[in-house]
Short mmCIF file of C-alpha atoms and ligand atoms in Angstrom, two decimals:
data_model
loop_
_atom_site.label_atom_id
_atom_site.label_comp_id
_atom_site.label_asym_id
_atom_site.label_seq_id
_atom_site.Cartn_x
_atom_site.Cartn_y
_atom_site.Cartn_z
CA MET A 83 0.10 -0.04 0.10
CA PRO A 84 1.32 3.58 -0.84
CA ALA A 85 2.01 5.59 2.19
CA ARG A 86 -0.48 8.13 1.22
CA MET A 87 -3.98 8.07 0.76
CA ILE A 88 -4.93 8.53 -2.60
CA GLY A 89 -8.65 9.11 -3.12
CA MET A 90 -11.17 8.96 -6.12
CA GLN A 91 -14.51 10.50 -6.21
CA VAL A 92 -16.85 8.06 -7.83
CA GLY A 93 -20.66 7.19 -8.45
CA ALA A 94 -22.60 4.55 -8.99
CA VAL A 95 -23.33 5.23 -12.93
CA SER A 96 -19.55 4.51 -13.67
CA PHE A 97 -19.58 0.91 -12.18
CA LEU A 98 -22.94 0.26 -14.05
CA ASP A 99 -21.25 1.58 -17.28
CA GLU A 100 -18.02 0.39 -17.39
CA GLY A 101 -18.08 -2.83 -14.91
CA THR A 102 -17.00 -2.85 -11.62
CA ASP A 103 -13.82 -4.76 -11.81
CA HIS A 104 -12.85 -2.97 -14.75
CA VAL A 105 -12.96 0.38 -12.94
CA LEU A 106 -11.43 -0.81 -9.85
CA ASP A 107 -8.53 -2.20 -11.86
CA LEU A 108 -8.10 0.97 -13.86
CA PHE A 109 -7.99 3.01 -10.09
CA GLN A 110 -5.45 0.36 -8.88
CA GLU A 111 -2.90 1.15 -11.76
CA THR A 112 -3.53 4.75 -11.18
CA ALA A 113 -2.24 4.19 -7.55
CA ILE A 114 -5.70 5.08 -6.16
CA ASN A 115 -6.12 3.24 -2.74
CA THR A 116 -9.28 4.73 -1.60
CA LEU A 117 -12.75 5.29 -3.03
CA PHE A 118 -15.00 8.24 -1.86
CA LEU A 119 -18.16 6.47 -3.24
CA ALA A 120 -21.10 8.97 -3.78
CA VAL A 121 -23.67 7.09 -1.74
CA PHE A 122 -26.18 9.94 -1.19
CA THR A 123 -27.01 13.01 -3.25
CA TYR A 124 -29.65 14.68 -5.53
CA GLY A 125 -26.87 16.82 -7.41
CA ARG A 126 -24.93 16.26 -10.61
CA GLY A 127 -21.77 17.40 -8.90
CA ILE A 128 -20.72 14.04 -7.68
CA GLY A 129 -23.42 11.64 -8.98
CA GLY A 130 -24.29 10.74 -12.84
CA ARG A 131 -22.14 11.41 -15.88
CA MET A 132 -20.39 14.46 -17.29
CA PRO A 133 -23.80 17.06 -17.36
CA ARG A 134 -24.66 18.09 -21.02
CA GLY A 135 -22.54 21.21 -22.14
CA SER A 136 -19.14 19.61 -21.57
CA PRO A 137 -17.64 16.77 -23.95
CA LEU A 138 -18.27 13.10 -22.53
CA PRO A 139 -14.82 11.71 -22.02
CA ASP A 140 -12.87 8.98 -23.67
CA HIS A 141 -14.79 6.02 -21.35
CA GLY A 142 -18.12 5.30 -20.03
CA LYS A 143 -21.48 5.32 -22.30
CA GLN A 144 -21.19 8.19 -24.63
CA GLU A 145 -24.43 9.39 -23.78
CA TYR A 146 -25.61 12.24 -21.33
CA ASP A 147 -27.82 11.44 -18.76
CA ASP A 148 -30.15 14.25 -18.71
CA THR A 149 -32.81 12.29 -16.70
CA TYR A 150 -30.64 11.78 -13.72
CA HIS A 151 -32.44 12.17 -10.30
CA GLY A 152 -30.57 10.95 -7.58
CA GLY A 153 -31.40 9.96 -4.07
CA ASN A 154 -29.63 6.94 -1.83
CA PHE A 155 -27.38 4.95 -4.10
CA ALA A 156 -27.28 2.27 -1.80
CA THR A 157 -30.08 0.90 0.24
CA PRO A 158 -32.12 2.82 2.88
CA HIS A 159 -33.22 1.27 5.64
CA PRO A 160 -36.44 2.63 7.05
CA GLN A 161 -35.74 1.97 10.51
CA PHE A 162 -33.36 4.82 10.60
CA TYR A 163 -35.56 7.53 9.72
CA ARG A 164 -38.59 7.17 12.11
CA ASN A 165 -37.61 10.94 13.52
CA THR A 166 -37.70 12.97 9.95
CA SER A 167 -40.26 13.90 7.93
CA ILE A 168 -37.87 13.65 4.80
CA ALA A 169 -38.42 10.48 2.75
CA PRO A 170 -35.28 8.02 2.55
CA GLN A 171 -35.63 7.88 -1.23
CA LYS A 172 -33.34 5.10 -2.89
CA ALA A 173 -32.18 6.74 -6.30
CA PRO A 174 -34.42 5.45 -9.13
CA ASP A 175 -31.76 5.94 -11.53
CA HIS A 176 -30.50 2.23 -10.86
CA PRO A 177 -33.64 0.77 -8.83
CA ASP A 178 -32.26 -2.41 -8.52
CA TYR A 179 -28.36 -1.74 -7.71
CA ASP A 180 -27.09 -0.96 -4.41
CA VAL A 181 -23.44 0.67 -5.15
CA ILE A 182 -21.86 -0.15 -1.43
CA ALA A 183 -22.88 -3.82 -1.75
CA ASP A 184 -21.28 -4.05 -5.10
CA VAL A 185 -18.18 -2.27 -4.75
CA LEU A 186 -17.20 -2.68 -1.10
CA PRO A 187 -16.28 -6.47 -1.32
CA ARG A 188 -14.43 -5.80 -4.65
CA ALA A 189 -12.42 -3.22 -3.51
CA ARG A 190 -11.62 -5.24 -0.13
CA ARG A 191 -10.06 -8.01 -2.27
CA ARG A 192 -7.60 -5.28 -3.86
CA ASN A 193 -7.04 -3.65 -0.25
CA MET A 194 -8.91 -0.52 -1.44
CA LYS A 195 -10.72 1.34 1.25
CA VAL A 196 -14.30 2.63 0.70
CA ILE A 197 -15.40 5.80 2.37
CA GLY A 198 -19.04 6.81 2.07
CA TRP A 199 -19.54 10.24 0.40
CA PHE A 200 -22.60 12.30 1.09
CA GLU A 201 -23.79 15.91 0.49
CA ASP A 202 -26.59 18.07 1.28
CA VAL A 203 -28.01 18.82 -2.12
CA PHE A 204 -31.90 17.94 -2.58
CA ARG A 205 -34.39 18.08 -5.10
CA PRO A 206 -37.24 20.40 -3.71
CA ASP A 207 -39.89 17.71 -4.43
CA VAL A 208 -38.42 15.13 -1.90
CA PRO A 209 -41.59 14.04 0.12
CA GLY A 210 -41.38 15.83 3.75
CA LEU A 211 -38.67 18.26 2.65
CA ASP A 212 -40.83 20.98 3.32
CA GLN A 213 -41.10 20.21 6.66
CA ALA A 214 -37.70 21.28 7.13
CA PHE A 215 -37.00 24.15 4.85
CA GLU A 216 -35.50 27.32 6.11
CA VAL A 217 -38.03 30.48 6.46
CA ASP A 218 -36.57 33.70 4.96
CA ILE A 219 -36.89 37.21 5.96
CA HIS A 220 -40.14 37.96 4.61
CA GLY A 221 -41.61 34.92 6.45
CA LYS A 222 -41.94 32.71 3.16
CA PRO A 223 -40.54 28.84 3.02
CA ALA A 224 -37.01 28.85 1.06
CA HIS A 225 -36.16 25.68 -0.72
CA ARG A 226 -33.57 24.47 1.40
CA VAL A 227 -33.13 22.77 4.53
CA CYS A 228 -32.92 24.31 8.29
CA TYR A 229 -30.16 22.91 10.08
CA ARG A 230 -31.84 23.77 13.23
CA ASN A 231 -34.95 22.05 12.20
CA PRO A 232 -34.92 18.55 13.71
CA ASN A 233 -36.27 17.07 10.54
CA THR A 234 -33.08 18.00 8.86
CA ARG A 235 -30.98 17.01 11.69
CA ASN A 236 -32.44 13.76 12.42
CA PHE A 237 -32.24 12.89 8.62
CA TRP A 238 -28.56 13.20 8.53
CA LEU A 239 -28.32 11.39 11.60
CA GLY A 240 -30.30 8.67 10.40
CA LEU A 241 -28.45 8.30 7.33
CA THR A 242 -25.20 8.45 9.25
CA GLU A 243 -26.31 5.55 11.40
CA ASP A 244 -27.90 3.68 8.23
CA PHE A 245 -24.36 3.89 6.44
CA GLN A 246 -22.53 2.55 9.64
CA ARG A 247 -24.75 0.23 10.80
CA SER A 248 -26.00 -1.59 7.45
CA TYR A 249 -22.13 -1.64 5.95
CA ASP A 250 -18.85 -2.14 6.97
CA LEU A 251 -17.38 1.10 5.47
CA ASP A 252 -13.87 2.64 6.05
CA GLY A 253 -15.44 5.73 6.97
CA LEU A 254 -17.79 8.69 5.88
CA MET A 255 -17.32 12.23 4.33
CA PHE A 256 -20.23 14.73 4.27
CA GLY A 257 -20.18 18.08 2.80
CA SER A 258 -22.48 21.06 2.93
CA GLU A 259 -21.97 23.81 -0.02
CA ARG A 260 -23.72 26.41 1.85
CA GLN A 261 -23.20 29.47 4.00
CA GLY A 262 -25.20 31.77 6.25
CA PRO A 263 -27.49 34.49 5.38
CA LEU A 264 -25.34 37.78 5.39
CA ASN A 265 -22.80 36.08 3.07
CA SER A 266 -25.61 35.03 0.93
CA ALA A 267 -27.37 38.33 1.02
CA ILE A 268 -24.07 39.75 -0.45
CA GLY A 269 -23.70 36.74 -2.93
CA ALA A 270 -20.29 36.22 -1.57
CA SER A 271 -19.65 32.83 -3.55
CA HIS A 272 -19.06 31.48 -6.87
CA GLY A 273 -22.63 30.38 -7.30
CA GLY A 274 -25.70 32.38 -8.31
CA ALA A 275 -25.60 36.02 -7.77
CA ALA A 276 -27.04 37.87 -4.38
CA SER A 277 -30.29 36.71 -3.26
CA PRO A 278 -30.91 39.13 -0.44
CA SER A 279 -34.92 38.54 -0.36
CA THR A 280 -34.57 34.97 0.31
CA VAL A 281 -32.04 34.45 2.99
CA GLY A 282 -33.02 33.04 6.37
CA CYS A 283 -33.56 31.34 8.49
CA PHE A 284 -36.18 32.88 10.62
CA CYS A 285 -38.11 29.40 11.54
CA ARG A 286 -39.48 29.10 14.95
CA PHE A 287 -36.31 26.99 15.88
CA CYS A 288 -33.72 29.40 14.70
CA MET A 289 -36.07 32.39 16.32
CA GLU A 290 -36.01 30.25 19.85
CA ALA A 291 -32.15 29.62 19.58
CA ALA A 292 -31.86 33.46 18.88
CA ARG A 293 -33.92 34.39 21.87
CA ALA A 294 -32.23 31.79 24.16
CA GLU A 295 -28.79 33.86 23.29
CA GLY A 296 -30.59 37.16 23.74
CA ILE A 297 -30.51 38.05 20.00
CA ASN A 298 -33.43 40.59 19.11
CA VAL A 299 -35.00 38.83 16.11
CA ASP A 300 -36.85 41.95 15.07
CA ARG A 301 -33.67 43.63 14.77
CA ALA A 302 -32.10 41.21 12.85
CA ARG A 303 -34.94 40.79 10.42
CA GLN A 304 -34.93 44.83 9.78
CA GLY A 305 -30.98 44.61 9.10
CA PHE A 306 -31.44 41.97 6.57
CA ILE A 307 -34.13 43.88 4.85
CA ALA A 308 -32.01 47.16 5.04
CA ILE A 309 -29.23 45.21 3.32
CA GLU A 310 -31.91 43.72 0.78
CA GLN A 311 -32.58 47.18 0.07
CA TRP A 312 -29.21 48.33 -0.46
CA ILE A 313 -28.67 45.75 -2.67
CA ASN A 314 -31.69 46.67 -4.65
CA THR A 315 -30.68 50.12 -4.81
CA LEU A 316 -27.17 49.03 -6.19
CA LYS A 317 -29.02 46.90 -8.97
CA GLN A 318 -30.67 50.07 -10.07
CA GLY A 319 -27.67 51.60 -10.68
CA GLN A 320 -27.99 54.15 -8.24
CA ALA A 321 -24.75 54.71 -6.08
CA PRO A 322 -25.36 55.32 -2.71
CA ARG A 323 -24.01 58.84 -1.59
CA ASP A 324 -21.52 57.69 0.60
CA GLY A 325 -20.68 54.37 -1.73
CA ALA A 326 -21.67 51.10 -1.39
CA PHE A 327 -18.96 49.98 1.42
CA VAL A 328 -19.37 52.66 3.79
CA THR A 329 -23.23 52.06 3.35
CA PHE A 330 -23.06 48.58 4.24
CA TRP A 331 -21.00 49.23 7.26
CA ARG A 332 -23.57 51.41 8.33
CA LEU A 333 -26.19 49.11 8.27
CA LEU A 334 -23.86 46.60 10.04
CA VAL A 335 -22.94 48.83 12.87
CA GLY A 336 -26.70 50.05 13.08
CA ASN A 337 -28.01 46.16 13.17
CA PRO A 338 -25.07 44.16 14.43
CA GLU A 339 -27.81 41.39 14.97
CA VAL A 340 -27.22 40.57 11.39
CA LEU A 341 -24.04 39.43 12.18
CA GLN A 342 -25.25 37.62 15.36
CA TRP A 343 -27.50 35.77 12.81
CA GLU A 344 -24.69 34.59 10.61
CA ARG A 345 -22.92 32.92 13.43
CA LEU A 346 -26.18 31.31 14.89
CA TRP A 347 -26.58 29.95 11.26
CA ASN A 348 -23.15 28.39 11.04
CA ASP A 349 -23.58 27.39 14.79
CA GLY A 350 -26.36 25.23 13.42
CA LEU A 351 -24.24 23.54 10.81
CA ARG A 352 -21.31 22.72 13.00
CA ALA A 353 -23.83 21.51 15.58
CA THR A 354 -25.19 19.17 13.21
CA TYR A 355 -21.57 17.91 12.07
CA ARG A 356 -20.58 17.63 15.95
CA GLU A 357 -23.53 15.27 16.31
CA MET A 358 -23.08 13.18 12.88
CA TYR A 359 -19.45 12.67 14.31
CA GLN A 360 -20.49 11.46 17.46
CA LYS A 361 -23.19 9.39 16.10
CA SER A 362 -20.49 7.93 13.61
CA HIS A 363 -18.00 7.29 16.25
CA GLU A 364 -20.58 5.79 18.57
CA ILE A 365 -21.15 2.72 16.12
CA ALA A 366 -17.62 2.57 14.69
CA ARG A 367 -15.20 4.12 16.74
CA GLU A 368 -12.29 3.28 14.47
CA LYS A 369 -13.77 4.66 11.46
CA PRO A 370 -12.70 8.08 10.44
CA MET A 371 -15.25 10.88 9.64
CA GLY A 372 -14.19 13.99 7.61
CA TRP A 373 -15.89 17.04 5.96
CA HIS A 374 -15.60 18.23 2.26
CA VAL A 375 -14.75 22.18 2.58
CA TRP A 376 -16.50 23.98 -0.23
CA HIS A 377 -14.61 26.02 -2.89
CA THR A 378 -16.15 29.11 -1.76
CA ASN A 379 -13.16 28.97 1.12
CA SER A 380 -10.80 29.77 -1.74
CA PHE A 381 -12.54 32.99 -3.00
CA ALA A 382 -14.67 34.69 -0.22
CA PRO A 383 -12.69 35.93 2.71
CA PHE A 384 -16.04 36.02 4.58
CA TYR A 385 -16.70 32.34 4.14
CA ARG A 386 -13.06 31.46 4.85
CA ALA A 387 -13.45 33.39 8.26
CA GLU A 388 -16.16 30.77 9.00
CA GLN A 389 -14.12 27.75 8.21
CA ASP A 390 -11.64 27.42 11.19
CA TYR A 391 -9.74 24.67 10.79
CA GLN A 392 -8.60 24.25 14.55
CA ARG A 393 -12.51 24.34 15.28
CA PHE A 394 -13.10 21.63 12.52
CA GLY A 395 -10.49 19.72 14.66
CA GLU A 396 -13.05 18.91 17.51
CA TYR A 397 -15.21 16.87 15.06
CA SER A 398 -13.13 15.75 12.33
CA ASP A 399 -10.44 12.78 11.41
CA PHE A 400 -9.76 14.35 8.16
CA LEU A 401 -10.54 17.56 6.13
CA LYS A 402 -10.95 17.55 2.17
CA VAL A 403 -10.16 21.11 1.32
CA VAL A 404 -11.25 21.96 -2.19
CA MET A 405 -8.51 23.33 -4.00
CA TYR A 406 -9.72 22.77 -7.54
CA HIS A 407 -7.00 25.31 -9.52
CA ASN A 408 -8.40 24.86 -13.13
CA CYS A 409 -12.03 25.62 -12.42
CA GLY A 410 -11.11 27.69 -9.62
CA GLY A 411 -10.24 30.62 -12.65
CA PRO A 412 -13.56 30.76 -13.91
CA ARG A 413 -15.14 30.28 -10.43
CA LEU A 414 -13.27 33.09 -9.13
CA ALA A 415 -14.00 35.56 -11.80
CA ARG A 416 -17.79 34.40 -11.28
CA TYR A 417 -17.27 35.57 -7.29
CA VAL A 418 -15.44 38.66 -8.36
CA GLU A 419 -18.51 39.60 -10.67
CA ASN A 420 -21.13 38.61 -7.74
CA VAL A 421 -19.23 40.88 -5.08
CA HIS A 422 -18.32 43.56 -7.32
CA ALA A 423 -22.30 43.91 -7.86
CA THR A 424 -22.84 44.47 -4.05
CA LEU A 425 -20.13 45.00 -1.11
CA PHE A 426 -17.16 45.94 -3.67
CA ALA A 427 -19.45 48.13 -6.24
CA ASP A 428 -16.79 51.05 -5.42
CA LEU A 429 -14.04 49.31 -6.83
CA THR A 430 -13.10 48.05 -10.13
CA PRO A 431 -13.54 44.30 -11.00
CA ALA A 432 -9.67 44.12 -11.51
CA GLN A 433 -9.60 45.65 -7.99
CA THR A 434 -11.98 43.53 -6.37
CA LEU A 435 -9.82 40.52 -7.62
CA ASP A 436 -6.62 42.14 -6.42
CA PHE A 437 -8.15 42.78 -3.00
CA VAL A 438 -9.50 38.67 -3.07
CA TYR A 439 -5.46 37.80 -3.94
CA ARG A 440 -4.20 40.00 -1.26
CA VAL A 441 -6.61 39.11 1.47
CA GLN A 442 -6.46 35.46 0.62
CA GLN A 443 -2.44 35.60 0.46
CA TYR A 444 -2.32 34.26 -3.07
CA ARG A 445 0.94 34.99 -5.07
CA ASN A 446 1.19 34.90 -8.72
CA GLN A 447 -2.27 34.19 -9.90
CA PRO A 448 -3.56 35.61 -13.29
CA ALA A 449 -4.93 39.06 -13.93
CA LEU A 450 -8.87 39.13 -14.37
CA ASP A 451 -8.94 38.93 -18.32
CA GLN A 452 -6.47 35.66 -18.10
CA LEU A 453 -8.21 34.39 -15.13
CA PRO A 454 -11.27 32.21 -16.92
CA VAL A 455 -9.09 30.82 -19.46
CA LYS A 456 -5.80 30.01 -17.56
CA GLY A 457 -7.45 29.01 -14.04
CA LEU A 458 -5.29 29.32 -11.00
CA THR A 459 -1.84 27.70 -10.72
CA ALA A 460 -0.33 24.78 -8.75
CA GLU A 461 1.15 27.27 -6.47
CA TYR A 462 -2.45 28.14 -5.29
CA VAL A 463 -2.56 24.62 -4.24
CA ARG A 464 0.76 24.48 -2.52
CA ASP A 465 -0.15 27.47 -0.43
CA GLU A 466 -3.68 26.42 0.33
CA THR A 467 -2.43 23.11 1.74
CA GLN A 468 0.11 24.69 3.96
CA ARG A 469 -2.29 27.06 5.09
CA ALA A 470 -4.52 23.95 6.10
CA VAL A 471 -1.91 21.88 7.44
CA ALA A 472 -0.82 24.52 9.50
CA GLY A 473 -4.24 25.69 10.77
CA SER A 474 -5.67 22.70 11.62
CA PRO A 475 -4.61 20.01 14.57
CA ALA A 476 -2.02 17.76 13.95
CA ARG A 477 -4.48 14.76 14.21
CA VAL A 478 -6.52 15.79 11.52
CA ALA A 479 -5.32 14.58 7.86
CA ILE A 480 -5.74 17.12 5.14
CA TRP A 481 -6.50 15.68 1.80
CA PRO A 482 -6.97 18.50 -0.64
CA GLY A 483 -9.53 17.98 -3.57
CA ILE A 484 -7.70 17.90 -6.80
CA ASP A 485 -9.60 18.85 -9.89
CA ILE A 486 -9.64 16.86 -12.95
CA ASP A 487 -11.71 17.72 -15.83
CA ILE A 488 -14.42 19.73 -13.59
CA PRO A 489 -16.76 21.33 -16.28
CA THR A 490 -16.07 24.76 -17.14
CA GLY A 491 -17.51 27.11 -19.72
CA GLU A 492 -17.00 26.56 -23.54
CA HIS A 493 -13.96 28.89 -23.87
CA GLU A 494 -12.81 28.64 -20.47
CA THR A 495 -9.61 26.76 -19.22
CA LYS A 496 -9.84 22.80 -19.34
CA SER A 497 -7.71 20.26 -17.47
CA THR A 498 -4.46 18.95 -19.21
CA PRO A 499 -2.11 16.01 -18.11
CA GLU A 500 0.70 18.74 -17.15
CA ASP A 501 -1.49 20.54 -15.05
CA VAL A 502 -3.04 17.82 -12.97
CA ALA A 503 0.49 16.53 -12.38
CA GLN A 504 1.60 20.11 -10.99
CA ALA A 505 -1.80 20.14 -8.88
CA VAL A 506 -0.80 16.74 -7.35
CA THR A 507 2.85 17.65 -6.62
CA ALA A 508 2.11 20.95 -5.01
CA ALA A 509 -0.20 19.34 -2.69
CA PHE A 510 2.05 16.70 -1.35
CA GLU A 511 4.71 19.73 -1.19
CA GLY A 512 2.28 21.46 0.91
CA GLY A 513 2.50 18.42 3.37
CA ALA A 514 -0.69 16.82 2.66
CA GLY A 515 -1.23 13.22 3.66
CA GLY A 516 -3.27 12.30 0.80
CA VAL A 517 -5.14 13.74 -2.31
CA ILE A 518 -8.83 13.25 -3.48
CA LEU A 519 -9.34 13.54 -7.32
CA SER A 520 -12.42 15.02 -7.97
CA ARG A 521 -15.10 15.70 -8.77
CA LYS A 522 -16.06 12.43 -10.01
CA TYR A 523 -14.56 9.85 -12.44
CA SER A 524 -17.44 9.79 -14.95
CA GLU A 525 -15.85 13.35 -16.01
CA MET A 526 -12.23 12.58 -16.02
CA ARG A 527 -10.19 11.70 -19.19
CA LEU A 528 -7.99 9.25 -19.02
CA ALA A 529 -4.70 10.85 -19.91
CA ASN A 530 -5.85 13.13 -17.12
CA LEU A 531 -6.23 10.59 -14.51
CA ARG A 532 -3.13 8.66 -15.55
CA ALA A 533 -1.01 12.10 -14.93
CA ALA A 534 -2.12 12.27 -11.71
CA GLY A 535 -1.20 8.61 -10.84
CA LYS A 536 2.40 9.27 -12.55
CA ALA A 537 2.75 12.32 -10.17
CA VAL A 538 1.74 10.24 -6.98
CA HIS A 539 4.48 7.97 -8.12
CA ALA A 540 7.01 10.47 -8.76
CA ALA A 541 6.59 12.28 -5.42
CA PRO A 542 9.04 11.53 -2.77
CA GLN A 543 7.62 9.71 0.00
CA PRO A 544 6.56 11.76 2.97
CA ALA A 545 8.90 12.91 5.70
CA GLY A 546 7.64 14.17 8.62
CA ALA A 547 4.51 14.93 6.29
CA GLN A 548 1.23 13.73 7.44
CA PRO A 549 0.57 10.05 7.61
CA ALA A 550 -2.24 8.66 5.43
CA ALA A 551 -4.80 8.21 7.96
CA ARG A 552 -5.04 8.99 11.42
CA GLN A 553 -7.12 7.49 14.29
CA PRO A 554 -10.05 9.33 15.67
CA ALA A 555 -9.56 10.60 19.19
ZN1 LIG B 758 -34.27 27.62 10.47
#
């Protein structure tokens, strides 16, 4: 076994399309020793084939799966979901197939480990999901789950328990690509633009939690409504007399409750992570559980400030910190566009990007006009790895997420064997105990995958670097 953890994110469709043994043989040839099996998601990020809009890779069925649905790709056992309204749905994409039951024994025979990988991406029509929705600043249901709602928490705890009791997996990884209401209001991510009118959560559970901490609910709501009005004014092309930034800061000091609400939201998410970690270790003490840390961590100082690796260490055995350098270019450009429309409207887009580079402490990265066509460099991967290793407790393994053929726009940068190899090498130079090839095998071209394998073999063995895996505390 290589001393390092070399992981691959892979979903059910690849084993069905190409044959389980064939896929596992290929992974072994490529130095991969750990599978991050997509076991629950309704999203296209880690499940299904390459989404339409990008060319299909040189393996797998040469057909887009536009009817992808998602759900649980193993077999949900109803007894674990008694305390939640959210229906445990088996993914109808492959009704007679249990990906864990198929892959786990074959992986074991090859001395490969299998980590169950799941994320909080739902379809809004999942039965019972509406009883877990957040409530926005205008009292309307938002089509995303509230982390303080017992239906949400019990669903994740049930899923954790189901995976740990029903299967002999080697560990679990969960990820939430969401952030608090203040960050969402100002559009501080590479996703959709600012949506200040739909942020939350003002459900009864969140309001109760706020009151218990002495936070004034009405003032928090007023603060968010003021932010909504500020953004609407900017959208109409009217610059506030004192500029966008000063006006925002005035709202913040006038209604500091919005910051408290941001913390409250994060506390709800962190408490869920903590409970999932405890549940997992109650059942299988020796099996690691860790978290996927969203790419916004690379772009937004606001989100980054909320991802305190030291605190993560209280309930993590490993962290997959996303460092997708190639798609990071177009994604960072989109982030700049989003926040330039709100908080940084006083700056030019180029100045906004310069601000990002400086506060995020990046060196030698492309100018704005080159960013979507060049991507971020391997130096970004090295620096981010070093920052994560230095910032987290020694017992937490850092496994950077490496970009191989993650979809980008038609005229935007694409993965090449050289840049994939450089990113893998940079992660090890930064002190990583392993890497996770992302975001899924069904998107990756074989030449790029082989380049990752070659870079793993060429990298010097760790001396004082992190071990492949650590035992939980
Ligand atoms: Zn809530």
